[in-house]
C-alpha positions as MATLAB code, in Angstrom:
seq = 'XXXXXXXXXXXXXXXXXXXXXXXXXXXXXXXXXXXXXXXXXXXXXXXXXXXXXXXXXXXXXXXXXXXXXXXXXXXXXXXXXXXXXXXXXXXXXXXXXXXXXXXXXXXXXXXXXXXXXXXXXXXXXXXXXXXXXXXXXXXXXXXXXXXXXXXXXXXXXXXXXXXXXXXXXXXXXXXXXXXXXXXXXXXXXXXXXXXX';
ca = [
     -21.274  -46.820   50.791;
     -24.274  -48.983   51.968;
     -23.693  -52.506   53.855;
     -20.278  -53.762   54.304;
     -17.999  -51.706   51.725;
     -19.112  -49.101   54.494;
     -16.932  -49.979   56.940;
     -13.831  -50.609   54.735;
     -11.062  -49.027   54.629;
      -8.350  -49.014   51.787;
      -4.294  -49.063   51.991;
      -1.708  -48.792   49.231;
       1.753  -49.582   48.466;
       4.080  -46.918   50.271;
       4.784  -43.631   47.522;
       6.865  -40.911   47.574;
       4.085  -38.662   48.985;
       1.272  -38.630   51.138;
      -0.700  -37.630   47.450;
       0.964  -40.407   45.993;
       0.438  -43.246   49.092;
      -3.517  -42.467   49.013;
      -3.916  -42.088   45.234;
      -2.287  -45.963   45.052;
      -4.948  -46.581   48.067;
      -7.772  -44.859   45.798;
      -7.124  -47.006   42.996;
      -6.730  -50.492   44.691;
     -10.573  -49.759   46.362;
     -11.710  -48.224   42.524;
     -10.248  -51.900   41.033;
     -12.110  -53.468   43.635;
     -15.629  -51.645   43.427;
     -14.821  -52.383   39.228;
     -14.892  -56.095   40.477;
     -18.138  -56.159   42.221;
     -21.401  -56.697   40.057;
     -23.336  -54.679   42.450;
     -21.033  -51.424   41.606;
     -19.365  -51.508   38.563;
     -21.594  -49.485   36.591;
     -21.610  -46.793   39.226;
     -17.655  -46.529   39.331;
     -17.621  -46.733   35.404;
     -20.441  -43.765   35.444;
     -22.972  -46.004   34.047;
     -25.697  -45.849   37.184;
     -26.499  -43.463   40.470;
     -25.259  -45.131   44.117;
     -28.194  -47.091   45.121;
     -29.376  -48.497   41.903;
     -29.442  -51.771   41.559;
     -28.686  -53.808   38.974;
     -30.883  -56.454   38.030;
     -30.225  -59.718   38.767;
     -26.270  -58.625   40.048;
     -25.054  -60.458   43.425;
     -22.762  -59.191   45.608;
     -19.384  -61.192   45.109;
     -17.957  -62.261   48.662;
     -14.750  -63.738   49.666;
     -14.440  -66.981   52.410;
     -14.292  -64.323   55.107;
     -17.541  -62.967   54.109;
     -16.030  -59.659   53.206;
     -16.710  -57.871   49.726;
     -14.067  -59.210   46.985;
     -10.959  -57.521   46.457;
      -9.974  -57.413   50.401;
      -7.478  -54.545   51.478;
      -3.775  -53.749   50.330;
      -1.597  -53.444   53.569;
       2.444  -52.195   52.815;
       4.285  -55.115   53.165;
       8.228  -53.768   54.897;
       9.180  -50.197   54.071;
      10.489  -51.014   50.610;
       6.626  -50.596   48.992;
       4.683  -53.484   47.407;
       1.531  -54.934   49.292;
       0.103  -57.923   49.175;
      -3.811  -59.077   49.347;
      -5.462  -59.359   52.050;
      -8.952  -61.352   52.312;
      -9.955  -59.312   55.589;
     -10.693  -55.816   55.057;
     -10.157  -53.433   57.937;
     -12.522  -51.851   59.422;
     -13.593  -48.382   59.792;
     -15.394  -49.400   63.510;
     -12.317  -50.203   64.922;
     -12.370  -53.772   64.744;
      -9.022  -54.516   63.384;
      -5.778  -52.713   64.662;
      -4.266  -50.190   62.560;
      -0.516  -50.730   61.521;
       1.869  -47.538   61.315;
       1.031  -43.985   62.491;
      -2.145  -42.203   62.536;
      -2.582  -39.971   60.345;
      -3.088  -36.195   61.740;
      -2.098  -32.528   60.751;
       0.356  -32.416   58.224;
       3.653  -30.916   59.528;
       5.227  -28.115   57.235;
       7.544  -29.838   55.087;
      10.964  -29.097   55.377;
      13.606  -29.296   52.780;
      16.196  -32.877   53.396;
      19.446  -32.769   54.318;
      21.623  -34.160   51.451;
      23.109  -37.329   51.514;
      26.900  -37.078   51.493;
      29.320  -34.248   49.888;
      28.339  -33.027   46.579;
      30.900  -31.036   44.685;
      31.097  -27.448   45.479;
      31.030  -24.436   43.411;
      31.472  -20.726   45.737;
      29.535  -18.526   43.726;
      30.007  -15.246   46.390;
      33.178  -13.298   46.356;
      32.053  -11.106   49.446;
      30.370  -12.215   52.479;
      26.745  -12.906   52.332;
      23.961  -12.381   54.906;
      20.900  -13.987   56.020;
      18.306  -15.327   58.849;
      18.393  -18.856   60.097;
      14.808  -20.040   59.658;
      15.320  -23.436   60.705;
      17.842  -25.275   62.698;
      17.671  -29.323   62.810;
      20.837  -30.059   65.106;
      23.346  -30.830   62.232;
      21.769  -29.255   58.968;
      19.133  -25.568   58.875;
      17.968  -23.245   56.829;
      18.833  -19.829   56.478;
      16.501  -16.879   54.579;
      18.902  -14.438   52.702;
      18.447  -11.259   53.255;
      18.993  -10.165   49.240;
      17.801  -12.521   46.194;
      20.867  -13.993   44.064;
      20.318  -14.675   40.284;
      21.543  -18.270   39.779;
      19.966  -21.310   38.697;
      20.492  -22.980   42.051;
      17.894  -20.457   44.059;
      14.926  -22.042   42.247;
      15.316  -25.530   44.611;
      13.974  -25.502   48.337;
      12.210  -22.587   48.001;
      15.029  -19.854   47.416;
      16.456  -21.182   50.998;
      20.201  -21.551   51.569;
      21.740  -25.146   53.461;
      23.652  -24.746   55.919;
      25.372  -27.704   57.554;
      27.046  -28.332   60.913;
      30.638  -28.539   59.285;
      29.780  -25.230   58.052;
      29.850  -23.184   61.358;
      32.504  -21.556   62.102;
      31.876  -21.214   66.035;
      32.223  -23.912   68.645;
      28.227  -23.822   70.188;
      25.906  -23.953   67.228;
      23.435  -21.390   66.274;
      19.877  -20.906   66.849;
      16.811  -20.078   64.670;
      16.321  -16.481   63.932;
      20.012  -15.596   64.262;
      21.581  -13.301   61.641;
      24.537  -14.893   59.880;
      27.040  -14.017   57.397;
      28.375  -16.403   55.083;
      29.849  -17.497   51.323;
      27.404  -18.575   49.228;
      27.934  -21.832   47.245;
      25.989  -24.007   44.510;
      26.017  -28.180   44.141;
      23.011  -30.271   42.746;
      21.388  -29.894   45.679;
      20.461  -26.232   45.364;
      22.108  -22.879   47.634;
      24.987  -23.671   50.312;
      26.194  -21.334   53.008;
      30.060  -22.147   54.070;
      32.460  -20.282   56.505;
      29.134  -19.346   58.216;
      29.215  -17.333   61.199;
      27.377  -15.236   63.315;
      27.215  -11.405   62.466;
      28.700   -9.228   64.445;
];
């Protein structure tokens, strides 16, 4: 973008996703391109970037900064608030919150509290821990069960803390053996323990 809306840059209310965070941040600087003479058209489809409209000015706060300003997050609960000084892309204004960077591999939550419990194994199951938090991890099993519960976090099995049966607790890539259970959450493994 030519002149100032070059160096803006946009931030939306908090969402449940990254996806979700910079679509909100897409459509606050979209509402505010809509609001400028100079670029309606071209966000509505209407002209090419560069055209200019004749006899459009350029809208400008107080500041001196396009109109519209930039969204910043206001807590951690979501909602933003309006901001007459945009930041801006040359470093000029500090960033709040962390950078952004390579996406980590998204791992499946821990679920909050005890959800009722329904064993679905009769004989011992067995698997591979693929992940191991500290309190909660993940284990791969080694055969596929039919149940409606293997469809959520990928087919993987929870395995919680309270669940081991030994007194040091276990390590990614270890085999285990284990019942299988189902909640709302998706697959549990409980009396878990190493295999022999």
């Amino acid at each position: 973008m030519p002149g100032e809306w070059g160096s803006l840059a946009w931030a939306g209310e908090l969402g449940q996703s990254q996806k979700a965070a910079e679509e909100n941040a897409a459509m606050h600087a979209v509402a505010a391109l809509q609001s400028d003479p100079t670029y309606a058209a071209m966000v509505t489809g209407g002209q090419q970037p560069g055209a200019k409209q004749p006899g459009a000015k350029k809208a400008k706060t107080s500041g001196g900064a396009p109109s519209g300003g930039i969204i910043r997050p206001v807590g951690f609960g979501g909602g933003g608030e309006l901001s007459g000084t945009p930041a801006k892309a040359n470093g000029t204004a500090k960033a709040k919150g962390k950078a952004k960077g390579k996406a980590k591999a998204k791992v499946p939550r821990e679920p909050v509290g005890d959800l009722p419990r329904e064993r679905i194994s009769e004989a011992p199951m067995t698997g591979t821990l693929s992940n191991w938090c500290g309190k909660f991890g993940w284990i791969d099993m080694s055969e596929k069960v039919a149940h409606q519960a293997a469809s959520k976090n990928k087919g993987k099995v929870y395995l919680s803390l309270k669940d081991w049966e030994q007194p040091t607790p276990p390590t990614k890539g270890a085999s285990v053996m284990f019942y299988l259970y189902a909640d709302d959450a998706g697959l549990g493994a409980e009396s878990c323990q190493p295999t022999a």
